[in-house]
mmCIF file of C-alpha atoms in Angstrom:
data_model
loop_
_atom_site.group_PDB
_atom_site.id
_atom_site.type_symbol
_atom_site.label_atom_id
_atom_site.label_comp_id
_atom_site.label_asym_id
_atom_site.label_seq_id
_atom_site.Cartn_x
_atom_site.Cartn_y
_atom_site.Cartn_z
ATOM 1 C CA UNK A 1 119.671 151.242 80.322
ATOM 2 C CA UNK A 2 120.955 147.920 80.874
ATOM 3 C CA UNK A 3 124.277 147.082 82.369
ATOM 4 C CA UNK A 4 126.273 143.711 81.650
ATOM 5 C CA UNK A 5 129.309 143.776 84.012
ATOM 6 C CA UNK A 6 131.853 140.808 83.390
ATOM 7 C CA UNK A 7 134.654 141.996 85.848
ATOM 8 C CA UNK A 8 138.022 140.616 87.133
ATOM 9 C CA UNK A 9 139.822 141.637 90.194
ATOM 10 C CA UNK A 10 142.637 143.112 88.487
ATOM 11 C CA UNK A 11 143.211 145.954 85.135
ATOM 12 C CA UNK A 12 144.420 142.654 83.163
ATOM 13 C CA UNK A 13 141.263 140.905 83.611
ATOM 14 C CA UNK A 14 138.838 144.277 83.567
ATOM 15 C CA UNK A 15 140.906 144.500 80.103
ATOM 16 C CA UNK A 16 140.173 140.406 79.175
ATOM 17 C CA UNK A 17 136.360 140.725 80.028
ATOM 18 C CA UNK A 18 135.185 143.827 78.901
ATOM 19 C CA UNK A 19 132.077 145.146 80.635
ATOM 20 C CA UNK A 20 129.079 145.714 78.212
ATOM 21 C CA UNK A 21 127.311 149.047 79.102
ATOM 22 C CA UNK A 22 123.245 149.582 77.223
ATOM 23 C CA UNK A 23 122.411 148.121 73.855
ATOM 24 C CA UNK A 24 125.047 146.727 71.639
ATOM 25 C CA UNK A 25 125.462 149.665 69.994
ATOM 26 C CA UNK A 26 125.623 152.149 73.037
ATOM 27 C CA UNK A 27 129.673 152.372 74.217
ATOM 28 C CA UNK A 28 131.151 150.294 75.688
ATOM 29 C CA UNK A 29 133.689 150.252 78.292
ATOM 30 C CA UNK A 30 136.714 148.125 77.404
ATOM 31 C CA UNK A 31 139.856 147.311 78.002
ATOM 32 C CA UNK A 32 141.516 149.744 80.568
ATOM 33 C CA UNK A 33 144.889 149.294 80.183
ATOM 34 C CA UNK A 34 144.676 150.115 75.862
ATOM 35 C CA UNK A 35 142.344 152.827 76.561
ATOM 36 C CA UNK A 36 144.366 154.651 78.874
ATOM 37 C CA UNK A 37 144.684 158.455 78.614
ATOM 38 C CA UNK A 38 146.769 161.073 80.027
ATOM 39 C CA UNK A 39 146.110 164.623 80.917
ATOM 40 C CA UNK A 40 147.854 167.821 82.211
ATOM 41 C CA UNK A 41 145.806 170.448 83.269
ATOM 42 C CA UNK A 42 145.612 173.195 85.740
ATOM 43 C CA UNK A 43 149.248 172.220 87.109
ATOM 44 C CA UNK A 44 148.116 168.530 87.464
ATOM 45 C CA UNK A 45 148.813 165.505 85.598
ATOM 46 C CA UNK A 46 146.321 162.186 85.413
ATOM 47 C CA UNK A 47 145.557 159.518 83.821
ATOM 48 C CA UNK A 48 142.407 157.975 82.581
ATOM 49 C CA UNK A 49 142.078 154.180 82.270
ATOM 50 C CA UNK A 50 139.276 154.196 79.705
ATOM 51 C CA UNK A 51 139.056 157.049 77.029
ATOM 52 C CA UNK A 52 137.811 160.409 77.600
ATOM 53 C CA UNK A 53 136.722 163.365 76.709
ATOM 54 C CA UNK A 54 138.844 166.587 75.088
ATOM 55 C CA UNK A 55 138.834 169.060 78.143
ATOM 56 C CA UNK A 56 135.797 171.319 78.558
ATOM 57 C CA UNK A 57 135.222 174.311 80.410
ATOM 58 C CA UNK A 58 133.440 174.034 84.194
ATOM 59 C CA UNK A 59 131.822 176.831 85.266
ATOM 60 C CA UNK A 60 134.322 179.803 85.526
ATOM 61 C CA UNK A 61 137.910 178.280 87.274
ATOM 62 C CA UNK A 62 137.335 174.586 86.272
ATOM 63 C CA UNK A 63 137.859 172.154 83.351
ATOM 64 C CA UNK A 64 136.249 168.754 82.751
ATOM 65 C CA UNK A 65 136.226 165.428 80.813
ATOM 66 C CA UNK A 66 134.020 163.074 80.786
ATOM 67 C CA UNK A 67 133.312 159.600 79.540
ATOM 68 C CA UNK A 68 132.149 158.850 76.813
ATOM 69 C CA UNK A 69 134.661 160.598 75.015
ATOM 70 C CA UNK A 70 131.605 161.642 72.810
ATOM 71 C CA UNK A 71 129.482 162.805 75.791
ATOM 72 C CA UNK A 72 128.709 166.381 77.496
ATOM 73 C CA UNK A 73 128.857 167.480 80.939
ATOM 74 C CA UNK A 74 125.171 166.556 82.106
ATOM 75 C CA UNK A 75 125.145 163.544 79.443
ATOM 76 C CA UNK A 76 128.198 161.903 81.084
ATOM 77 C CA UNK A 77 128.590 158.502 82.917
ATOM 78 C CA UNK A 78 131.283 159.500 84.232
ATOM 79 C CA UNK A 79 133.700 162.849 84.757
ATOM 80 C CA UNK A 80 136.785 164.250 86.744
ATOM 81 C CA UNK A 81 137.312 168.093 86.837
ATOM 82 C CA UNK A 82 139.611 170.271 88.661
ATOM 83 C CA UNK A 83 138.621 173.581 90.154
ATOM 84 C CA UNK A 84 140.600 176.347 90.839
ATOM 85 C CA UNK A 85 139.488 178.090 94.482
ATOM 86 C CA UNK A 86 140.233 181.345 95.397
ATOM 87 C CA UNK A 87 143.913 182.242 97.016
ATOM 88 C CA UNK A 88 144.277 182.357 100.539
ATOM 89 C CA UNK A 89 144.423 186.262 100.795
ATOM 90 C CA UNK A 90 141.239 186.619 98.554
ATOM 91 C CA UNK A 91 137.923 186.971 100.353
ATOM 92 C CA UNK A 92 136.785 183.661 99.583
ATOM 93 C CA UNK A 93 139.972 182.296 100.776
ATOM 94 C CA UNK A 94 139.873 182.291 104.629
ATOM 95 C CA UNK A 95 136.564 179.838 104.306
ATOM 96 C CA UNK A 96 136.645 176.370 106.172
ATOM 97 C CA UNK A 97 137.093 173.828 103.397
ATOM 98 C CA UNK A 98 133.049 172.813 104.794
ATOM 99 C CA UNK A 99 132.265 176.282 104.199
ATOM 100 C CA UNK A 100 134.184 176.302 100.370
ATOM 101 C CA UNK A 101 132.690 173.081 99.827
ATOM 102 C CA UNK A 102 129.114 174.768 100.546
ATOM 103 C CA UNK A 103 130.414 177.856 98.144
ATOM 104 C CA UNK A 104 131.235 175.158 95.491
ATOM 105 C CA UNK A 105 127.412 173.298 95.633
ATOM 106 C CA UNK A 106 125.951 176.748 95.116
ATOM 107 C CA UNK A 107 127.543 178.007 92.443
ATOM 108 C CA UNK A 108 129.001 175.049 90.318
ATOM 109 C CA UNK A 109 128.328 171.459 91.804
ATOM 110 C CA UNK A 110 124.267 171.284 91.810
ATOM 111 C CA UNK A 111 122.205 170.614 95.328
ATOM 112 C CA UNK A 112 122.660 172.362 98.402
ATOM 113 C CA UNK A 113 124.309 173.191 101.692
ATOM 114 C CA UNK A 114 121.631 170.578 103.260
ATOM 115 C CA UNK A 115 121.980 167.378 100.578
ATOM 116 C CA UNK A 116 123.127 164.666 102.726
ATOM 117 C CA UNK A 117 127.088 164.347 102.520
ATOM 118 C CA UNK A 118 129.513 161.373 104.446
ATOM 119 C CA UNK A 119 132.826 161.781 104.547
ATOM 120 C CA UNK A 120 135.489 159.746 101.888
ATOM 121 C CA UNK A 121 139.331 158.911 101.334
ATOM 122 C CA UNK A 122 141.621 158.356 98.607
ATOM 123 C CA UNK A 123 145.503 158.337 98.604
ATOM 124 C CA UNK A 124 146.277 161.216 96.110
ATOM 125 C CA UNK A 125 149.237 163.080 95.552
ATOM 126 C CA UNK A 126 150.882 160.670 97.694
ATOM 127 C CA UNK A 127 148.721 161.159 101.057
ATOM 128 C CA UNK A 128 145.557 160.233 102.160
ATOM 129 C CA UNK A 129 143.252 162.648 101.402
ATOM 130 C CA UNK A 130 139.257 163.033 103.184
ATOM 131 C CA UNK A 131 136.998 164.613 100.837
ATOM 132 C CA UNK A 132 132.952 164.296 100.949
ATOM 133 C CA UNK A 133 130.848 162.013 99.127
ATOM 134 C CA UNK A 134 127.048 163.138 98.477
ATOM 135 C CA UNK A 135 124.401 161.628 96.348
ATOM 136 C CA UNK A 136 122.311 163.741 94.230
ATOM 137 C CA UNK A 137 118.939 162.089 92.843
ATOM 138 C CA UNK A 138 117.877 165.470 90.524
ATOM 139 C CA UNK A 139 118.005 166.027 88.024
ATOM 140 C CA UNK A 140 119.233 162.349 87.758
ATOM 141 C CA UNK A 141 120.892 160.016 89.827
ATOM 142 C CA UNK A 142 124.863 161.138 90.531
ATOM 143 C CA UNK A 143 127.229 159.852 93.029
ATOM 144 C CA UNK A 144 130.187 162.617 93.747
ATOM 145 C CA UNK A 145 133.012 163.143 95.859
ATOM 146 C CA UNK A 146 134.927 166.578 96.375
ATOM 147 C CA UNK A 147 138.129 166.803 97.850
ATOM 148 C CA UNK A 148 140.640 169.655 98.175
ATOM 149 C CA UNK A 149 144.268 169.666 97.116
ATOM 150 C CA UNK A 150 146.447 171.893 98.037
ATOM 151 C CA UNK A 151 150.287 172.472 95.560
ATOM 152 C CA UNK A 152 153.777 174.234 95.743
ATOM 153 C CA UNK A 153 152.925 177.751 95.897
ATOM 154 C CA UNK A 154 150.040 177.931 97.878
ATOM 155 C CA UNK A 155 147.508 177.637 94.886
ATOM 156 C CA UNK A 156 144.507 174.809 95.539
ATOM 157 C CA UNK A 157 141.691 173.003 93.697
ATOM 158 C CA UNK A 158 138.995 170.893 93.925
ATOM 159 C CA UNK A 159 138.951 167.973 92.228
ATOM 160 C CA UNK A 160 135.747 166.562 91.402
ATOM 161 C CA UNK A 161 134.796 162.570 90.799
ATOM 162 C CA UNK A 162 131.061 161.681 89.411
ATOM 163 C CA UNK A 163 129.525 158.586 88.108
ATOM 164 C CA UNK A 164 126.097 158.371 86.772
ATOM 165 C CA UNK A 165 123.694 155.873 89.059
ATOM 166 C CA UNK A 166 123.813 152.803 87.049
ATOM 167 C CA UNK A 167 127.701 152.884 86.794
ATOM 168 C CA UNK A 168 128.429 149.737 88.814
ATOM 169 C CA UNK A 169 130.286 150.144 92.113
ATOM 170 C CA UNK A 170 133.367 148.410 90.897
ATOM 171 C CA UNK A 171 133.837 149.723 87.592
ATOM 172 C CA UNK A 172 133.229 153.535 89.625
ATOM 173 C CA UNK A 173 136.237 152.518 91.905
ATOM 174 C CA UNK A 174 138.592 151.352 89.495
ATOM 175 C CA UNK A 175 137.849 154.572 87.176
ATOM 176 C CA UNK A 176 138.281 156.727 90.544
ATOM 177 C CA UNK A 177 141.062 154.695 92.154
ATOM 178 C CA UNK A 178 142.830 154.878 88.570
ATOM 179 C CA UNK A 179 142.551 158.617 88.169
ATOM 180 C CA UNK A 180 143.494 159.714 91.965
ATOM 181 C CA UNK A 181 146.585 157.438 92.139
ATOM 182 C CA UNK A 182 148.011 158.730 88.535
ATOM 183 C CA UNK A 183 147.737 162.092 89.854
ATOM 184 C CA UNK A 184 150.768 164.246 89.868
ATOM 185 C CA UNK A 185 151.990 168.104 89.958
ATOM 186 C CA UNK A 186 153.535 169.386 87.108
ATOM 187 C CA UNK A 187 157.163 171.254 88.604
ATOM 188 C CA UNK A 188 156.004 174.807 88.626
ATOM 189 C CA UNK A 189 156.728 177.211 85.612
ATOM 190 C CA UNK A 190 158.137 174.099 83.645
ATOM 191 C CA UNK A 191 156.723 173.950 79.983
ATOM 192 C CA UNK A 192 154.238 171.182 80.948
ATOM 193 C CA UNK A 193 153.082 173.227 83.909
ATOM 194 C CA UNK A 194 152.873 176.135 81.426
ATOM 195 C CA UNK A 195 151.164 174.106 78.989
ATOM 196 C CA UNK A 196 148.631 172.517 81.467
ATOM 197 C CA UNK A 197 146.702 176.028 81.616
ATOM 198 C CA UNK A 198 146.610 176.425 77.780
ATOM 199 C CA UNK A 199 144.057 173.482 76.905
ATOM 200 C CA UNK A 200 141.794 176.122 75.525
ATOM 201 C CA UNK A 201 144.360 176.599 72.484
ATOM 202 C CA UNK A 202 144.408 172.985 71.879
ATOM 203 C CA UNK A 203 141.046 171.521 71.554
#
């Protein structure tokens, strides 16, 4: 697939020279700022800067979306999903967040305890957070970061940031940077909050 990238340094010129992804009539990422998209889920609020998916179930505890909107997990470009991890009294709970992020490759994320992983930041939630960063070639080329946020209450998920290969770096970041900086938590037991666990009933 071939990638035409006319970018600017800011949203308002991403949005004035839209980057051309494939054949003319593959999608095509546009203007961020008009295809912005908001989500509440799992007690967290975000918003895209390009247009999404409807949420989809990940594995067991998690939900995804993914671009393009038309796309499935495993088809995507690119994706953000939050995982729910087990309490701190459950079994699983007392694990090192290296050991949970080992738990997390094995059953849900793909590769293994040994795939190569450096360590990554992003401000989310208000506070810079370290997370890991690994790159999985199989069964095609993914870059993905995994870091662990912790809410009111003492519940905690993963949240989960892939772009396919051939993504370009810049057009990654401003996707990521977009997504982790528009992050919020819902108040707890408020409608939205109450609301944000119900996006099974409203697909």
């Amino acid at each position: 697939m071939r990638l035409l990238l006319i970018l600017g340094c800011s949203l308002t010129l991403l949005g004035a020279f839209p980057l051309l992804m494939g054949q003319a009539s593959e999608p095509t990422i546009e203007a961020v700022a008009p295809g912005s998209q908001r989500y509440q889920l799992l007690g967290l609020s975000f918003e895209t800067p390009l247009p999404f998916s409807p949420p989809t179930a990940f594995g067991e505890n998690g939900v995804t979306v993914v671009y393009p909107a038309n796309a499935v997990p495993g088809e995507h470009e690119l994706m953000v999903s939050l995982i729910g991890l087990p309490k701190i009294d459950d079994v699983l709970g007392g694990l090192s967040d290296q050991e949970l992020r080992n738990w997390l490759r094995f059953t849900q994320l793909g590769g293994s305890p040994t795939t190569p992983s450096a360590p990554v930041e992003r401000r989310i939630l208000g506070r810079r957070l370290r997370g890991e960063v690994r790159y999985l070639p199989v069964p095609r080329p993914i870059h993905q970061e995994v870091y662990f946020i912790q809410l009111q209450g003492g519940r905690r998920l993963a949240l989960l940031l892939e772009a396919e290969d051939q993504v370009p770096l810049p057009v990654m970041e401003e996707v990521f940077n977009h997504v982790t900086a528009s992050l919020q938590e819902l108040p707890p037991r408020s409608p939205a909050w109450k609301r944000s666990f119900q996006w099974r009933n409203n697909r």
